[in-house]
Short mmCIF file of C-alpha atoms in Angstrom, two decimals:
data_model
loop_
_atom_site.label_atom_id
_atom_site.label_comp_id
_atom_site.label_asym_id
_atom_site.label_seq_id
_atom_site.Cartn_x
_atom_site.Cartn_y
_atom_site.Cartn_z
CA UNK A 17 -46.64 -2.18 163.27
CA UNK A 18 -46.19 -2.27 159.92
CA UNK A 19 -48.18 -5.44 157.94
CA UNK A 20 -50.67 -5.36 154.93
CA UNK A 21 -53.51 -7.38 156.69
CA UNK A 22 -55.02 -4.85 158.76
CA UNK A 23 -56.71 -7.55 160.58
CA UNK A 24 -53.20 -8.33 162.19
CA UNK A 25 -51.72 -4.45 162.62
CA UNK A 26 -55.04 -3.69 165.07
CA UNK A 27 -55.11 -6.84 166.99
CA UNK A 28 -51.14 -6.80 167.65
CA UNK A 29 -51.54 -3.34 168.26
CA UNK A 30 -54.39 -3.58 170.22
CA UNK A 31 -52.15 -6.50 172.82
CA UNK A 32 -49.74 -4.08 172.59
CA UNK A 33 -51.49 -1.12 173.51
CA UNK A 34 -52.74 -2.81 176.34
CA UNK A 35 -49.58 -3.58 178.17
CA UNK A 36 -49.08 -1.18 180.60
CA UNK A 37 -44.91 -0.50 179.11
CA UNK A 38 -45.69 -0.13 175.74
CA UNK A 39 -47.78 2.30 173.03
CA UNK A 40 -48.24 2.02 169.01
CA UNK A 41 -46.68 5.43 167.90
CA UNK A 42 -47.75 4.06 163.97
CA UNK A 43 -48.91 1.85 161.97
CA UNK A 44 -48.39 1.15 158.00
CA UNK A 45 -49.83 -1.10 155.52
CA UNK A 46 -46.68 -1.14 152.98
CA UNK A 47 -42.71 -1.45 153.04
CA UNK A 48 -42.76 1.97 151.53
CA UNK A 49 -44.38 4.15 154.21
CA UNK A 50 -41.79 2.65 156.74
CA UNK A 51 -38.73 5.35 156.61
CA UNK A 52 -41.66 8.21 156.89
CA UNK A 53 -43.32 6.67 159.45
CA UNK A 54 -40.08 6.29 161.37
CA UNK A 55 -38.69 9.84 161.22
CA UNK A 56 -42.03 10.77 162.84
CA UNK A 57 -42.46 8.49 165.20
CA UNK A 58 -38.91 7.48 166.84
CA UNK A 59 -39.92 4.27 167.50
CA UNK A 60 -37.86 1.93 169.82
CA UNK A 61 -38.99 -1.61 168.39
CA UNK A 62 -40.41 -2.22 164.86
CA UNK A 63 -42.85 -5.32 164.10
CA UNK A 64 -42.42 -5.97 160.26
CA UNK A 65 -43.98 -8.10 157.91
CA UNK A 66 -42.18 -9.77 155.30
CA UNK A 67 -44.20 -10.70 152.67
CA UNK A 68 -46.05 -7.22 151.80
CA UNK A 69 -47.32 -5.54 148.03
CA UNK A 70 -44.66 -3.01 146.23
CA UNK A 71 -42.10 -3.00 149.36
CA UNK A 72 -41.51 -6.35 151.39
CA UNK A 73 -39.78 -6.24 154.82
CA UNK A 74 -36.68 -6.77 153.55
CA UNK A 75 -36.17 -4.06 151.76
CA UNK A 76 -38.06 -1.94 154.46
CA UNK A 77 -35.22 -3.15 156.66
CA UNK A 78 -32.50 -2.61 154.69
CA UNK A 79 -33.99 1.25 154.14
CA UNK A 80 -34.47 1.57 157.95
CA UNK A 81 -30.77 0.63 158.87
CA UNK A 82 -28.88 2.58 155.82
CA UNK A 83 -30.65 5.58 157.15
CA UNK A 84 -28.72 7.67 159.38
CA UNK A 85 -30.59 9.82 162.25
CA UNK A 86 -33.44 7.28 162.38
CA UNK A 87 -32.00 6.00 165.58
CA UNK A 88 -31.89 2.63 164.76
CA UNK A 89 -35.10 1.10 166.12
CA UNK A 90 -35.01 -2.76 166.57
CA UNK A 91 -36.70 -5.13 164.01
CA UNK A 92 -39.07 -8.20 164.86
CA UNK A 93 -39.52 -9.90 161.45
CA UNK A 94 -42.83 -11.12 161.48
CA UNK A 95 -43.99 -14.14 158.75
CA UNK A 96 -46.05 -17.02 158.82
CA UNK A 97 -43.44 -19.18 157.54
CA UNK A 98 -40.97 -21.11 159.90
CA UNK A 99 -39.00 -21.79 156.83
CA UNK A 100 -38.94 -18.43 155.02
CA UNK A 101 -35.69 -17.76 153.07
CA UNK A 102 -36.27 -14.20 153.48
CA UNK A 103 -35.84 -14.17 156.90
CA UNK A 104 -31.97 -15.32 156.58
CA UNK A 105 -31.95 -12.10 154.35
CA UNK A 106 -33.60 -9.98 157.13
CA UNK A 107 -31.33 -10.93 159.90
CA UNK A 108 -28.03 -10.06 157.79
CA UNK A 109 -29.54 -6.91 157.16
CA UNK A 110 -30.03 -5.92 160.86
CA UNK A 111 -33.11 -7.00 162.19
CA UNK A 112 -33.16 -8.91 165.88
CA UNK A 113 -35.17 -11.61 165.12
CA UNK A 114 -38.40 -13.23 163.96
CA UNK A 115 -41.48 -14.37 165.12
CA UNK A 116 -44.34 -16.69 163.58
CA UNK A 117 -47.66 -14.77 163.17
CA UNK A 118 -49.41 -17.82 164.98
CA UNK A 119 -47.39 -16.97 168.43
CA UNK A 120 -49.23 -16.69 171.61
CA UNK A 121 -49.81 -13.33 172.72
CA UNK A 122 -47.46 -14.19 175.41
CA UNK A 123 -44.63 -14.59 172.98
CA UNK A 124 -45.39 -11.53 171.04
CA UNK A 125 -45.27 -9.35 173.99
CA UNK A 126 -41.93 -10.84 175.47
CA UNK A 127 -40.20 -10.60 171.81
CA UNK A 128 -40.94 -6.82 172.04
CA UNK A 129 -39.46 -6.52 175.49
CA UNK A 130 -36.32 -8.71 174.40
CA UNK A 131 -35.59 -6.90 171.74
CA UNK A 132 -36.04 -3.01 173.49
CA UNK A 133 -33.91 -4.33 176.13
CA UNK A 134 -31.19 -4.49 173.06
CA UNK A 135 -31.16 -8.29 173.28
CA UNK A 136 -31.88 -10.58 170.01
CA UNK A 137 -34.86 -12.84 169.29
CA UNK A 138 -32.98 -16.13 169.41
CA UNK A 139 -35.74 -17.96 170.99
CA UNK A 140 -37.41 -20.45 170.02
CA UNK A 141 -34.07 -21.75 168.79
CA UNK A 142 -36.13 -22.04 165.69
CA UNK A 143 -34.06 -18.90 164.79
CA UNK A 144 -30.77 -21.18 164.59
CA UNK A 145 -32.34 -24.20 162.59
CA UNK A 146 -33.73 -21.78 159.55
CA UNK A 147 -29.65 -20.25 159.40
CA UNK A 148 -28.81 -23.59 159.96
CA UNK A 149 -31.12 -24.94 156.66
CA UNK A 150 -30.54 -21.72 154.69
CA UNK A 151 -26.92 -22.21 154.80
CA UNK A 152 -27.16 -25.58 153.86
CA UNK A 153 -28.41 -24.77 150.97
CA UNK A 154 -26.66 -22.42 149.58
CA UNK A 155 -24.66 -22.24 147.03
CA UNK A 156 -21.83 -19.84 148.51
CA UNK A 157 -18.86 -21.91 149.52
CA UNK A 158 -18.22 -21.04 153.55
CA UNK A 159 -15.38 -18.56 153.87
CA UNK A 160 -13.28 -19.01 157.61
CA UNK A 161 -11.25 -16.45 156.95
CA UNK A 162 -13.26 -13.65 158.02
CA UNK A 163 -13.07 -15.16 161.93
CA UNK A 164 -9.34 -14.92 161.84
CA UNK A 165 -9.08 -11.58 163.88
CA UNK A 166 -11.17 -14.22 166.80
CA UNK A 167 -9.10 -15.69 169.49
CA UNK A 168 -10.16 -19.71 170.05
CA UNK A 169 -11.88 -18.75 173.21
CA UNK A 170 -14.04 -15.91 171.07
CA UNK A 171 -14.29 -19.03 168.53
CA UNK A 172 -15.80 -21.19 171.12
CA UNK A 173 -17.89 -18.95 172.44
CA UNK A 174 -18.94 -18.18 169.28
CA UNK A 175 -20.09 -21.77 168.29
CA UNK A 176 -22.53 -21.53 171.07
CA UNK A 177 -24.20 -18.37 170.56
CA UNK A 178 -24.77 -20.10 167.53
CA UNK A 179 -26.80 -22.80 168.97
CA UNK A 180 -29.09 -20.37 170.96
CA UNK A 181 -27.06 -20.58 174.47
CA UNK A 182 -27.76 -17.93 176.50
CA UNK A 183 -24.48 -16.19 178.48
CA UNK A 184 -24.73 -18.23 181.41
CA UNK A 185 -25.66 -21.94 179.42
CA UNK A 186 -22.20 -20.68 177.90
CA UNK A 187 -20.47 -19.88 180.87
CA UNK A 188 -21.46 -23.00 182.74
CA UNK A 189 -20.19 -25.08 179.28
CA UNK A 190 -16.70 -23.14 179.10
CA UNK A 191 -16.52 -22.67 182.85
CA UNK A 192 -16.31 -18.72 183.03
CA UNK A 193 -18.51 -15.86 184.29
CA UNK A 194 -21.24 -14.63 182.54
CA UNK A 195 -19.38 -11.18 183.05
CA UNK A 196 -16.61 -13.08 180.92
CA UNK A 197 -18.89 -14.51 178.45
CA UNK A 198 -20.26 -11.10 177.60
CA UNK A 199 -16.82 -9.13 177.34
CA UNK A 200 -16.63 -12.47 174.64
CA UNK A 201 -19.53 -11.40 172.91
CA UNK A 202 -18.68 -8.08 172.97
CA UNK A 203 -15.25 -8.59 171.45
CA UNK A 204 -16.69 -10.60 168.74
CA UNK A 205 -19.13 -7.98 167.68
CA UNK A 206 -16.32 -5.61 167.58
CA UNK A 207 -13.87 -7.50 166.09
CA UNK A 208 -15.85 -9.02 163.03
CA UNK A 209 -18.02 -5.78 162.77
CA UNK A 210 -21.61 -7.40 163.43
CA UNK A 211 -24.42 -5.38 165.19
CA UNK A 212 -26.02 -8.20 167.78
CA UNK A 213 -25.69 -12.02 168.93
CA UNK A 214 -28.53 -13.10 165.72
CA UNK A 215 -25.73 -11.22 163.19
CA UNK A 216 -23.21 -13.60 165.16
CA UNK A 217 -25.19 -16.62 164.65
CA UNK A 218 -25.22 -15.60 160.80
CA UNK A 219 -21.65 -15.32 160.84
CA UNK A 220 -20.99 -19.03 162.03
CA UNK A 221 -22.68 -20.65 159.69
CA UNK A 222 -21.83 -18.34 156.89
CA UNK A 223 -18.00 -18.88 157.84
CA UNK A 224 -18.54 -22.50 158.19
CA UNK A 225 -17.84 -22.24 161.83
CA UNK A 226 -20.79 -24.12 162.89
CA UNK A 227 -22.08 -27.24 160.68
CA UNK A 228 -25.77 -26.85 159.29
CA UNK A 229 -25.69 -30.60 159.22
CA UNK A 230 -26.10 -30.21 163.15
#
């Protein structure tokens, strides 16, 4: 857990704690203590605020996933904004997702399990409409030519990872097998050098792929 309100670190640790799959290993107050506190902890999922004193999340990402040997512990980007332009920033620099500090403690526990399973926090497709608005407004002109190595079956699959479709929402739309629509994925995420489905979902609206408009 790693937020400056200590109010929120001991009650999200404290649902945590209490699930019967899960344990706190640490807890820090600052973006700064987060490589330490990794290295001696090994943790397997990371809840990180983004809007902290000296060192935000962001940057407590980015320090996280240029380390080697830290064993790359998933993110959960945690803010109280639904429209926070640093989460766009936090997803391209590895984390799995985000979640509003006013979630139940329902969500909360299933983000953590999503994201240990090695899945990312695309739901609520809230995820796709802040990329979506973010790229809207930027000022970066889309660039399609870094999906040219993509077949246009990897293309089309791609457009609806984009727009929060799970594998088999996908496979039902393109009628394939799930098994099919993850060798997809898979290929993508080779192919265009992206760590997880929420990096993909960058990528298509970066690239133009997918329309913010929609």
């Amino acid at each position: 857990m790693v937020d400056d309100q200590a109010m929120v670190r001991q009650g999200f640790g404290a649902l945590l704690d209490a699930q019967g799959d899960m344990r706190v290993v640490g807890s820090a107050a600052d973006g700064s203590e987060v490589v330490d506190l990794v290295r001696r902890t090994h943790p397997d999922v990371i809840l990180m605020d983004i809007r902290m004193p000296r060192v935000n999340g962001l940057d407590a990402t980015r320090a996280v996933k240029a380390m080697p040997g830290l064993g790359q512990p998933r993110i959960i980007m945690l803010t109280t904004f639904d429209a926070d332009e640093y989460v766009f920033s936090a997803l391209r620099a590895g984390a799995s997702g985000f979640l509003l500090k006013d979630a139940t403690a329902e969500d909360l526990v299933a983000a953590v399990r999503i994201v240990a399973a090695g899945e990312s926090l695309l739901a609520p497709s809230i995820t796709s409409k802040l990329i979506a608005d973010y790229a809207s407004r930027s000022a970066a002109p889309p660039d399609a030519t870094v999906l040219s190595p993509l077949t246009d079956r990897e293309l089309d699959v791609m457009k609806l990872v984009a727009t929060a479709r799970s594998n088999a929402e996908i496979a039902a739309e393109l009628f394939l097998s799930e098994q099919t629509v993850k060798t997809h994925v898979s290929r993508i995420l080779g192919k265009l050098g992206l760590r997880d489905r929420t990096q993909i979902v960058v990528a298509a609206y970066e690239s133009g792929l997918v329309n913010p408009s929609r």
